[in-house]
CSV table of C-alpha atoms in Angstrom, one decimal:
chain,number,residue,atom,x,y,z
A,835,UNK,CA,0.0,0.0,0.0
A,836,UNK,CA,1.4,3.4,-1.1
A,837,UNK,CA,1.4,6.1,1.5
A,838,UNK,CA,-0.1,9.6,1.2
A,839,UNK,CA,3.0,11.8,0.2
A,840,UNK,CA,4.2,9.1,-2.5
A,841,UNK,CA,4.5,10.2,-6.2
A,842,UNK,CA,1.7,7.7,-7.6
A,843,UNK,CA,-0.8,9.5,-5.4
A,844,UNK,CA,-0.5,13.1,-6.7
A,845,UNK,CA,-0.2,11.9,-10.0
A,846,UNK,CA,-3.9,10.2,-9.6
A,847,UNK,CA,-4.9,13.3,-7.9
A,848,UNK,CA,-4.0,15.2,-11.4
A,849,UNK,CA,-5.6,13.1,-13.5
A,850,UNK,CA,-9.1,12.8,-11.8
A,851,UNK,CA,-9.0,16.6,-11.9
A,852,UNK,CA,-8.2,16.6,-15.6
A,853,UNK,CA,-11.3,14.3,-15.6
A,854,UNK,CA,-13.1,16.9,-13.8
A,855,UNK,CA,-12.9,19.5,-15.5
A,856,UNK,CA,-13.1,18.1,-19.0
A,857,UNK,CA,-16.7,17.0,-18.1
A,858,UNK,CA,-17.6,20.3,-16.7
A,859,UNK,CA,-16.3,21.9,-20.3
A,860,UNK,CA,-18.6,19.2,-21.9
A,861,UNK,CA,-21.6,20.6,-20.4
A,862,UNK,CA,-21.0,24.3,-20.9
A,863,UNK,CA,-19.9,24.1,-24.6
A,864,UNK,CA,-18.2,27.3,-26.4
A,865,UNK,CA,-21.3,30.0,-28.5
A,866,UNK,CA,-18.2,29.7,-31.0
A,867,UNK,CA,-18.3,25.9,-31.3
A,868,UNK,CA,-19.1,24.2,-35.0
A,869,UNK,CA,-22.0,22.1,-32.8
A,870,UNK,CA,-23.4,25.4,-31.3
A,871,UNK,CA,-23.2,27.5,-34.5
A,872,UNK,CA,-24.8,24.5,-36.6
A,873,UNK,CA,-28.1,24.1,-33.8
A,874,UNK,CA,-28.7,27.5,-33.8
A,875,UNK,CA,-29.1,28.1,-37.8
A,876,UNK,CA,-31.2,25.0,-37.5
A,877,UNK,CA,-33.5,26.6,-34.8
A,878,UNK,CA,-34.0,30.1,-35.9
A,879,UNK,CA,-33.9,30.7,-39.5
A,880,UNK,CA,-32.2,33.9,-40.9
A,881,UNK,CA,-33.5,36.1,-43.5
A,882,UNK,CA,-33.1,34.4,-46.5
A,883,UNK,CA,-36.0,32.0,-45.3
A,884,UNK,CA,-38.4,34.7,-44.5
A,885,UNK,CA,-37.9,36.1,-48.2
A,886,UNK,CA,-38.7,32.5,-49.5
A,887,UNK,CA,-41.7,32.0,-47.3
A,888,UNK,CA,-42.8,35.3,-48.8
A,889,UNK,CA,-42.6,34.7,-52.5
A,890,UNK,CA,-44.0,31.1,-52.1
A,891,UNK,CA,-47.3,32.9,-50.3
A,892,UNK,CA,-47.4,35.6,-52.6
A,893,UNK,CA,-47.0,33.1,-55.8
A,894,UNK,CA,-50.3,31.4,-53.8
A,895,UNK,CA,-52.2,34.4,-54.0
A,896,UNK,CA,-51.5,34.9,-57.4
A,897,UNK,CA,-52.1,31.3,-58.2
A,898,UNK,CA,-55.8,31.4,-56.8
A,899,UNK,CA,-56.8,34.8,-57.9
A,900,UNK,CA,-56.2,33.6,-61.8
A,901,UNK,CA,-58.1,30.3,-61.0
A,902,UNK,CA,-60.8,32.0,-59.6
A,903,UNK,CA,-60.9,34.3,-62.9
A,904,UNK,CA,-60.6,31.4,-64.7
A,905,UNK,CA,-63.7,29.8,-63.1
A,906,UNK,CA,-65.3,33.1,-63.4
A,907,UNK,CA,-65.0,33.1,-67.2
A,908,UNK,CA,-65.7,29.5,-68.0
A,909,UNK,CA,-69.0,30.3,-66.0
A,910,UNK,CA,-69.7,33.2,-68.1
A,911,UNK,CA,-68.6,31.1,-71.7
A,912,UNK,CA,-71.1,28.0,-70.0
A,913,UNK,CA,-73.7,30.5,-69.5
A,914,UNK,CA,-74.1,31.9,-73.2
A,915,UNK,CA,-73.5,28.2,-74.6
A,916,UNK,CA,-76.3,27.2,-72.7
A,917,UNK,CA,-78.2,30.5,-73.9
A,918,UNK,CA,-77.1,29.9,-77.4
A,919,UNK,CA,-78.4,26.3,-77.6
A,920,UNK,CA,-81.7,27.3,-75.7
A,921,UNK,CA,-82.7,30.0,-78.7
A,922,UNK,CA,-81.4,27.7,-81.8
A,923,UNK,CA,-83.7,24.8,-80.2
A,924,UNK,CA,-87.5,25.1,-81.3
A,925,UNK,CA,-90.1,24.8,-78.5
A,926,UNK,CA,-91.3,21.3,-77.8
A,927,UNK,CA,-94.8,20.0,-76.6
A,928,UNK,CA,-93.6,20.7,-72.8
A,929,UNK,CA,-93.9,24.2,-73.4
A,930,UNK,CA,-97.6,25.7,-72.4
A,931,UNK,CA,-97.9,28.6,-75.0
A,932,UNK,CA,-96.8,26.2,-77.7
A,933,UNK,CA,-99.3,23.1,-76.0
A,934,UNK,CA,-102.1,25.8,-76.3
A,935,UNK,CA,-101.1,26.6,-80.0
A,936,UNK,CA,-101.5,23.3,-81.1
A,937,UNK,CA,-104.8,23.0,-79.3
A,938,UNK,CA,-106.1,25.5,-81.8
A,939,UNK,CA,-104.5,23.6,-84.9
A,940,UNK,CA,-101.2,25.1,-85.0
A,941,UNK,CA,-98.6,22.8,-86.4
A,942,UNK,CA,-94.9,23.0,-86.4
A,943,UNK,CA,-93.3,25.8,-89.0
A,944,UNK,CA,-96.6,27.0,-89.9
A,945,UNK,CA,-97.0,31.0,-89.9
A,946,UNK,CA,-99.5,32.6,-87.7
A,947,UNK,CA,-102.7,34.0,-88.6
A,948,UNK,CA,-105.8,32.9,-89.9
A,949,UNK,CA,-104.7,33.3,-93.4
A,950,UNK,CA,-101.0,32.0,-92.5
A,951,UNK,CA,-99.6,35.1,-93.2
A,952,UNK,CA,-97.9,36.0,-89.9
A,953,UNK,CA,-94.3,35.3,-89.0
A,954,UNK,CA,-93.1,31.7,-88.3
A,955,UNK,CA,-90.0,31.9,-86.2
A,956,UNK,CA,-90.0,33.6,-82.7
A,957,UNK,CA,-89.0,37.3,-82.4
A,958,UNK,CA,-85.6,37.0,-81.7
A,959,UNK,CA,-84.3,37.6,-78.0
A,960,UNK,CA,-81.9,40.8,-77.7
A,961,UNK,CA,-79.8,39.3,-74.7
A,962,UNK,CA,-78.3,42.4,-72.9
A,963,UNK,CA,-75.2,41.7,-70.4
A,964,UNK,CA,-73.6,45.0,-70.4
A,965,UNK,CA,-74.3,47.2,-67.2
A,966,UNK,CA,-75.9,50.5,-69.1
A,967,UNK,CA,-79.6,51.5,-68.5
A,968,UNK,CA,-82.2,50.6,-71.5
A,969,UNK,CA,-81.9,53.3,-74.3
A,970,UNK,CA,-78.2,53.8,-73.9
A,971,UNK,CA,-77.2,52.1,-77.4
A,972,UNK,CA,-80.0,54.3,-79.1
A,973,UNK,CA,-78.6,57.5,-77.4
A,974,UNK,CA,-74.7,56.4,-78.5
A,975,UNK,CA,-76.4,55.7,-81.8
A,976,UNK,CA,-78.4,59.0,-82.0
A,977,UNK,CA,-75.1,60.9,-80.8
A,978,UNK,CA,-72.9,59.4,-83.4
A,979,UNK,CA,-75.4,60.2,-85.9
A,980,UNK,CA,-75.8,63.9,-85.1
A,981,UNK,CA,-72.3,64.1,-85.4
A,982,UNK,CA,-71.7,62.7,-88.2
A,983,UNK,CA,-74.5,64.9,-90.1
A,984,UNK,CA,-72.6,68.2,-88.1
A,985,UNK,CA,-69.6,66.9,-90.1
A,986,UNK,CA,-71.4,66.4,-93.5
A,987,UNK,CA,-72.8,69.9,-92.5
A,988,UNK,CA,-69.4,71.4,-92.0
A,989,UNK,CA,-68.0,69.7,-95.0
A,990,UNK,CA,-70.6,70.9,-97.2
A,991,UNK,CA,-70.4,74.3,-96.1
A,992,UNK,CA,-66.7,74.4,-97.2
A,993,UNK,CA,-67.3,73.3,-100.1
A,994,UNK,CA,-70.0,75.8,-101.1
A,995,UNK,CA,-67.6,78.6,-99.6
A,996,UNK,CA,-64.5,77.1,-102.1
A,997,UNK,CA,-67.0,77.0,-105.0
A,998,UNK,CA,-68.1,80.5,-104.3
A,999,UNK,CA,-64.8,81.8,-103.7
A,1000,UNK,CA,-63.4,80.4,-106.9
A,1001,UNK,CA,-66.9,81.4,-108.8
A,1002,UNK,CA,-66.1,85.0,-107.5
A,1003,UNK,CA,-62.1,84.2,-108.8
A,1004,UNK,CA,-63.2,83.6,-112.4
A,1005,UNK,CA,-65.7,86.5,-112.1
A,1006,UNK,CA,-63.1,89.3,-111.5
A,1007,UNK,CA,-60.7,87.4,-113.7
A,1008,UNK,CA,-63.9,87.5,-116.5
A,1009,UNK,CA,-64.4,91.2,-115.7
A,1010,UNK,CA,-60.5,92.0,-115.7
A,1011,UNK,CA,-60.6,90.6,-119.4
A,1012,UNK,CA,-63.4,92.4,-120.5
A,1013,UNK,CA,-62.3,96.0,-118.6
A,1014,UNK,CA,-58.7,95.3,-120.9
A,1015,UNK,CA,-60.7,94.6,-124.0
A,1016,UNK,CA,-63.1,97.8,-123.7
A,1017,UNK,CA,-59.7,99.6,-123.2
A,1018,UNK,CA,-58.3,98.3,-126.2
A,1019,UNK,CA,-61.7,98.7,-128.3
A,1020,UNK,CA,-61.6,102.4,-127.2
A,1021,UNK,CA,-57.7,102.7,-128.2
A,1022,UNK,CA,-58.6,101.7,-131.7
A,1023,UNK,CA,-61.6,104.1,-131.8
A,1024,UNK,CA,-59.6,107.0,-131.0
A,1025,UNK,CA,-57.0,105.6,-133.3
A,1026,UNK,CA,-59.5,105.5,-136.2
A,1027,UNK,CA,-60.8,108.8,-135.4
A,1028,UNK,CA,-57.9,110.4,-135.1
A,1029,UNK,CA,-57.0,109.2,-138.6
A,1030,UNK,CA,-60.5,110.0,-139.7
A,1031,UNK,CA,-60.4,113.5,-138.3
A,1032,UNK,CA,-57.0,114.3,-140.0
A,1033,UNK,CA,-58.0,113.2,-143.1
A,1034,UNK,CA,-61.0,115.5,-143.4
A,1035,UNK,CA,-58.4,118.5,-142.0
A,1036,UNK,CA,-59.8,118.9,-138.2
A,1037,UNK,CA,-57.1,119.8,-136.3
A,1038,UNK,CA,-59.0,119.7,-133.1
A,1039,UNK,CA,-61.3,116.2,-131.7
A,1040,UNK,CA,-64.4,117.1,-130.9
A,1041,UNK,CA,-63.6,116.0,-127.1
A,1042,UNK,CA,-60.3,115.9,-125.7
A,1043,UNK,CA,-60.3,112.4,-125.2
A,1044,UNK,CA,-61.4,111.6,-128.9
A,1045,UNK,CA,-57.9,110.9,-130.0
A,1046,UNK,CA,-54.8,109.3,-128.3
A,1047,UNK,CA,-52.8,111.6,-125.9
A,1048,UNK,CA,-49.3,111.8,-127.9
A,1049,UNK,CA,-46.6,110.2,-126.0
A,1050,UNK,CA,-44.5,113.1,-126.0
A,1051,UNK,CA,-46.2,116.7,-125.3
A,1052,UNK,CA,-44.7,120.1,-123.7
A,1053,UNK,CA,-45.2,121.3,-119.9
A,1054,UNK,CA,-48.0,123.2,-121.9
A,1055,UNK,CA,-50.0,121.0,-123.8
A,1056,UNK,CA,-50.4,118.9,-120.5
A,1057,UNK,CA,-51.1,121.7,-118.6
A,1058,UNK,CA,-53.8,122.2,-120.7
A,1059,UNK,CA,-55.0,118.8,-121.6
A,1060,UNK,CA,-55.1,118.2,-117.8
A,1061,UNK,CA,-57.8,121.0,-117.8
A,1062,UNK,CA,-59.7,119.9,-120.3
A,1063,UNK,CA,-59.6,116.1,-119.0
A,1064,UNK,CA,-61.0,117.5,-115.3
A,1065,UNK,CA,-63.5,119.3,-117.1
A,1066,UNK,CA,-64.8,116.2,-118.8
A,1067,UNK,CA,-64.2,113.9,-116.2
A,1068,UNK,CA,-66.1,115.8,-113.6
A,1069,UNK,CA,-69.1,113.4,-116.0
A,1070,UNK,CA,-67.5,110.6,-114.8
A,1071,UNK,CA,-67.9,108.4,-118.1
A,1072,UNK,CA,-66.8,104.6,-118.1
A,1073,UNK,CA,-64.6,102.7,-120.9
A,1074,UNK,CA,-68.0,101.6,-121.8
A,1075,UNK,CA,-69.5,104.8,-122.2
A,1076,UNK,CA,-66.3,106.1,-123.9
A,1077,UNK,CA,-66.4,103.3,-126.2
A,1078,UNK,CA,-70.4,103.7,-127.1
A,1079,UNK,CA,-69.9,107.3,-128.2
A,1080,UNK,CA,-67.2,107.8,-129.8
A,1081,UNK,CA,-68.3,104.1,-132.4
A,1082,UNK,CA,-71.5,106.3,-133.0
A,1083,UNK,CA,-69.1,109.4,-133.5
A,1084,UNK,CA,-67.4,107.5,-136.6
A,1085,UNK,CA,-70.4,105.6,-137.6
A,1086,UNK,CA,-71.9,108.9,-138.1
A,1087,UNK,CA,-69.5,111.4,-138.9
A,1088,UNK,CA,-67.1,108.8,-141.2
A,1089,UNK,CA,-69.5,105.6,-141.7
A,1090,UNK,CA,-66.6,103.9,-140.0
A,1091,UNK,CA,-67.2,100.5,-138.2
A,1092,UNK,CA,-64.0,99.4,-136.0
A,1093,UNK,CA,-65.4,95.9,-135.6
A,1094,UNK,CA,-65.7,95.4,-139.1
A,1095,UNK,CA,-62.6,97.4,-139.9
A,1096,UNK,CA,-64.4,99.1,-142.9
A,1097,UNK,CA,-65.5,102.6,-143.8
A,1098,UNK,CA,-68.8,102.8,-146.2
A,1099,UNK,CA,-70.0,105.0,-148.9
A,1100,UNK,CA,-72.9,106.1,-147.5
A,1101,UNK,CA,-75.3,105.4,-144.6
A,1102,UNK,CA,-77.5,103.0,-146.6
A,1103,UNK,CA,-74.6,100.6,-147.5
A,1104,UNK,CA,-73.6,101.2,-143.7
A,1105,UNK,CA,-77.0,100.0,-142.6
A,1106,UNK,CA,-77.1,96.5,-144.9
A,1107,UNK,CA,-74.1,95.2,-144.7
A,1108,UNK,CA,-72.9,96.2,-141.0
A,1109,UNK,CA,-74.2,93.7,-138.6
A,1110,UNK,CA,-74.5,96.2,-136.0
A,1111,UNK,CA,-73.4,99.0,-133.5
A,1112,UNK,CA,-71.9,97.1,-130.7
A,1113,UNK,CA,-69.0,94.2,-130.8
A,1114,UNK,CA,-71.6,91.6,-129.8
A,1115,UNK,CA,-73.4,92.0,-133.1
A,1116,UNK,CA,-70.2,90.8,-134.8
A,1117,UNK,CA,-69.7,87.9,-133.0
């Protein structure tokens, strides 16, 4: 038997407390340890398994929301193939207004009436599934009518306002034409007359504004053709009044005709052979 103080017995001392406190470290095992670490993640989930619980919920939602519109419009497709097929199919015996009309001798496809000249299908069902009051379509129809007639309106007016614009166009344009052939009608009279006037030695026309103004005249002559010009004008002829007097003018003071270019011997040959007074009589 060993005593106390020997060596063997402090070194079994040494190793039961080794023992000791290996077990006491087993119980009360490190936050850092792999074991720790590994039954925590396994006991409270982090963040990326909220996120996942999430989406699979919210692809649930989404999931019964388009069956449920999916149900919804197979009910409504069902409902108008069932609707259909109940107006393409004729009424049968079983039906109480068709059992009376065969009481009174109606058969099947004959017309109504006593002479058989009524209709012989049903008046047709006008199914209406949308949600506006009755009278709505006519009103949308009425609407879109009235407009369209404002625009037909509208158009129409434009185009009478174009037509009359462009019928007032060719009007001045006419009247232009004929104001620039008077002018040059009355040039050619006062040509003629002036060469009429010579020839018989009158030195002065009978109105100032029987011959052509010369092109080139003295501070004088103007000066006094200016005078006599005001004095006439104050009449305030037209070219067409111009033109009517002085034709008379050479008809009867030189049996001259400008529109047929001729000057007769006497009034009577003036009288058969010219057509008449005025261009229009030559046309």
């Amino acid at each position: 038997m060993r005593s106390a103080g020997s060596p063997g017995a402090g070194q079994n001392r040494g190793t039961r407390y080794y023992h000791h406190m290996k077990l006491n470290m087993a119980e009360e095992e490190d936050y850092m340890s792999d074991s720790f670490i590994n039954v925590q993640e396994d006991v409270r989930p982090g963040l990326p398994m909220l996120r996942q619980i999430r989406e699979a919920r919210r692809k649930e939602e989404k999931q019964q929301e388009a069956n449920l519109k999916n149900r919804q419009k197979s009910l409504k497709e069902e409902e108008q193939e069932r609707r259909d097929i109940g107006l393409k199919n004729a009424l049968g015996s079983e039906n109480k207004g068709f059992a009376l009309l065969q009481k009174m001798g109606y058969k099947s496809g004959q017309a109504l009436g006593r002479s058989g000249d009524g209709i012989v299908e049903p008046i047709p069902l006008n199914v209406k599934t949308g949600k506006s009051g009755i009278g709505h379509e006519a009103l949308l129809k009425r609407k879109a009518e009235e407009k369209l007639e404002s625009y037909r309106r509208k158009i129409h007016l434009k185009n009478q306002a174009e037509e009359k614009a462009a019928e007032q166009f060719r009007m001045r344009l006419k009247n232009k034409q004929d104001e620039m052939k008077l002018e040059g009608d009355l040039r050619r009279s006062q040509r003629a007359c002036q060469q009429l006037d010579t020839q018989k030695n009158i030195q002065v026309p009978r109105e100032a504004w029987y011959w052509l103004r010369p092109e080139e005249e003295t501070e004088e002559e103007k000066e006094e053709k200016e005078q006599d010009e005001d004095e006439y004008e104050s009449d305030d002829l037209t070219v067409l009044e111009k033109l009517q007097i002085l034709t008379n003018y050479l008809r009867e003071e030189h049996l001259y005709c400008i529109w047929c270019g001729t000057a007769y011997e006497d009034k009577e040959d003036l009288s058969s052979n010219c057509p008449g007074p005025t261009s229009a009589d030559h046309d």
